[in-house]
Amino acid sequence: MSELQASVMLPVLDFSVPVCPSILASLVQACQEWGFFYVTSHGISKDLFSKVCSLSRHIFSLPQDSKLRIGPFSRLRTYTPPFIASPYFESLRVSGPDFFASSKSSADELFCQENSEFSEIMQEYGNKMSELSTRIIDVILMSFGDDYTDKFYDSEFGHCHGYLRLVNYSPPKNVEEKEVEGLGMHTDMSCITIVYQDGIGGLQMRSKEGEWTDICPCEDALIVNIGDLMQAWSNGKLRSSEHRVVLKQSMNRLSLAFFWCFENEKVIVAPDEIVGEGIPRIYKPFVCLDYMKFRESNEEGKFDIIGYTVKDFAGLKL
Ligand SMILES: O=C(O)CCC(=O)C(=O)O
Ligand SMILES: [Fe+2]
């Protein structure tokens, strides 16, 4: 595993080289210490990122009235306007597995004319991200043991699904403060999240010891966060990354976050082999959807802002 230039040296899963034991060992270490790593040679072209970004910028530049047609009080509820997650954050959700249908239903409300380009590009991006997620889960399972992919992939991760969140941050212009919080500290309610950020930067990760570090934008590298569902499924062996977005410049910032999740009805329980002999279980079994509802119904947990996490929901008092 090589290392990318960042404020601290962080590991990289490079798909152009065969996965070997030393790569797996540093991956585990990164997931325990930080809950995230970079992935390179992922097979997604720069051209596709730039098309997704330019279509997203176009959508976010539409008048607020148009965007609110798919806002929190609409039938679709795919658009989250500013002042919900933060004053500077707005997002659009595209759900899989049919990314085309999901983006088309939002586009039909947003645009007066037929606009199939957006749906076609979202379909391509969503499918590529789903495929990449399965490859990453495969490597994560390998890091637990040689035959763990065969043992657990189909039965545990075979029904995962993904959704995409396009995010636009518009920091205030000409203010005294040097930086503002674009998105508060939170953990993701996913197994893994794959994040693309544009060149502005601002994503920060918190180490186990509570230290914040800047995750600088790095061309060709995507960021993979471990989410709460994977933390519970691994009995805490993998740490759900605590992260936030800090806006340091008065320039708009765009990010694309792809969440890979268990099916709603799945009962999440760490397999015995993952827990290990003599190690206590730290979570009770829970239904995936019940956790999502718990987070959504708590003011502090709303919109992924940390407050209540999987530990509060299913943690066992040892
Ligand atoms: O904007 C980013 O870089 C990260 C977004 C994020 O963490 C999220 O949407 O959960
Ligand atoms: Fe996040």
PDB file of C-alpha atoms in Angstrom, residues 59-60 62-82 84 89-93 102 105-111 303:
ATOM      1  CA  ILE A  59     -29.070  21.832 -11.203  1.00  0.00           C
ATOM      2  CA  PHE A  60     -27.937  23.705  -8.080  1.00  0.00           C
ATOM      3  CA  LEU A  62     -31.618  26.631 -10.879  1.00  0.00           C
ATOM      4  CA  PRO A  63     -34.012  29.023  -9.095  1.00  0.00           C
ATOM      5  CA  GLN A  64     -34.954  27.938  -5.559  1.00  0.00           C
ATOM      6  CA  ASP A  65     -38.635  27.643  -6.620  1.00  0.00           C
ATOM      7  CA  SER A  66     -37.736  24.970  -9.151  1.00  0.00           C
ATOM      8  CA  LYS A  67     -35.578  23.045  -6.709  1.00  0.00           C
ATOM      9  CA  LEU A  68     -38.295  23.155  -4.057  1.00  0.00           C
ATOM     10  CA  ARG A  69     -40.584  21.257  -6.447  1.00  0.00           C
ATOM     11  CA  ILE A  70     -38.561  18.214  -5.301  1.00  0.00           C
ATOM     12  CA  GLY A  71     -37.901  19.580  -1.773  1.00  0.00           C
ATOM     13  CA  PRO A  72     -38.863  18.309   1.707  1.00  0.00           C
ATOM     14  CA  PHE A  73     -42.585  19.127   1.249  1.00  0.00           C
ATOM     15  CA  SER A  74     -42.921  17.583  -2.192  1.00  0.00           C
ATOM     16  CA  ARG A  75     -43.879  14.076  -3.290  1.00  0.00           C
ATOM     17  CA  LEU A  76     -40.295  13.145  -4.247  1.00  0.00           C
ATOM     18  CA  ARG A  77     -38.306  14.784  -1.404  1.00  0.00           C
ATOM     19  CA  THR A  78     -35.006  14.281  -3.248  1.00  0.00           C
ATOM     20  CA  TYR A  79     -33.737  17.858  -2.741  1.00  0.00           C
ATOM     21  CA  THR A  80     -32.539  19.126   0.649  1.00  0.00           C
ATOM     22  CA  PRO A  81     -32.392  22.930   0.694  1.00  0.00           C
ATOM     23  CA  PRO A  82     -30.012  25.083   2.760  1.00  0.00           C
ATOM     24  CA  ILE A  84     -31.515  21.807   7.114  1.00  0.00           C
ATOM     25  CA  PHE A  89     -25.423  22.869   2.383  1.00  0.00           C
ATOM     26  CA  GLU A  90     -27.897  21.709  -0.265  1.00  0.00           C
ATOM     27  CA  SER A  91     -28.133  18.256  -1.800  1.00  0.00           C
ATOM     28  CA  LEU A  92     -29.892  16.071  -4.324  1.00  0.00           C
ATOM     29  CA  ARG A  93     -30.427  12.353  -3.781  1.00  0.00           C
ATOM     30  CA  SER A 102     -34.639   8.026  -9.855  1.00  0.00           C
ATOM     31  CA  SER A 105     -38.234  11.625 -11.799  1.00  0.00           C
ATOM     32  CA  SER A 106     -36.282  14.555 -10.241  1.00  0.00           C
ATOM     33  CA  ALA A 107     -35.281  15.939 -13.654  1.00  0.00           C
ATOM     34  CA  ASP A 108     -38.889  15.790 -14.907  1.00  0.00           C
ATOM     35  CA  GLU A 109     -39.929  18.084 -12.061  1.00  0.00           C
ATOM     36  CA  LEU A 110     -36.904  20.390 -12.396  1.00  0.00           C
ATOM     37  CA  PHE A 111     -36.848  20.913 -16.146  1.00  0.00           C
ATOM     38  CA  PHE A 303     -29.073  14.594   8.647  1.00  0.00           C
TER      39      PHE A 303
END
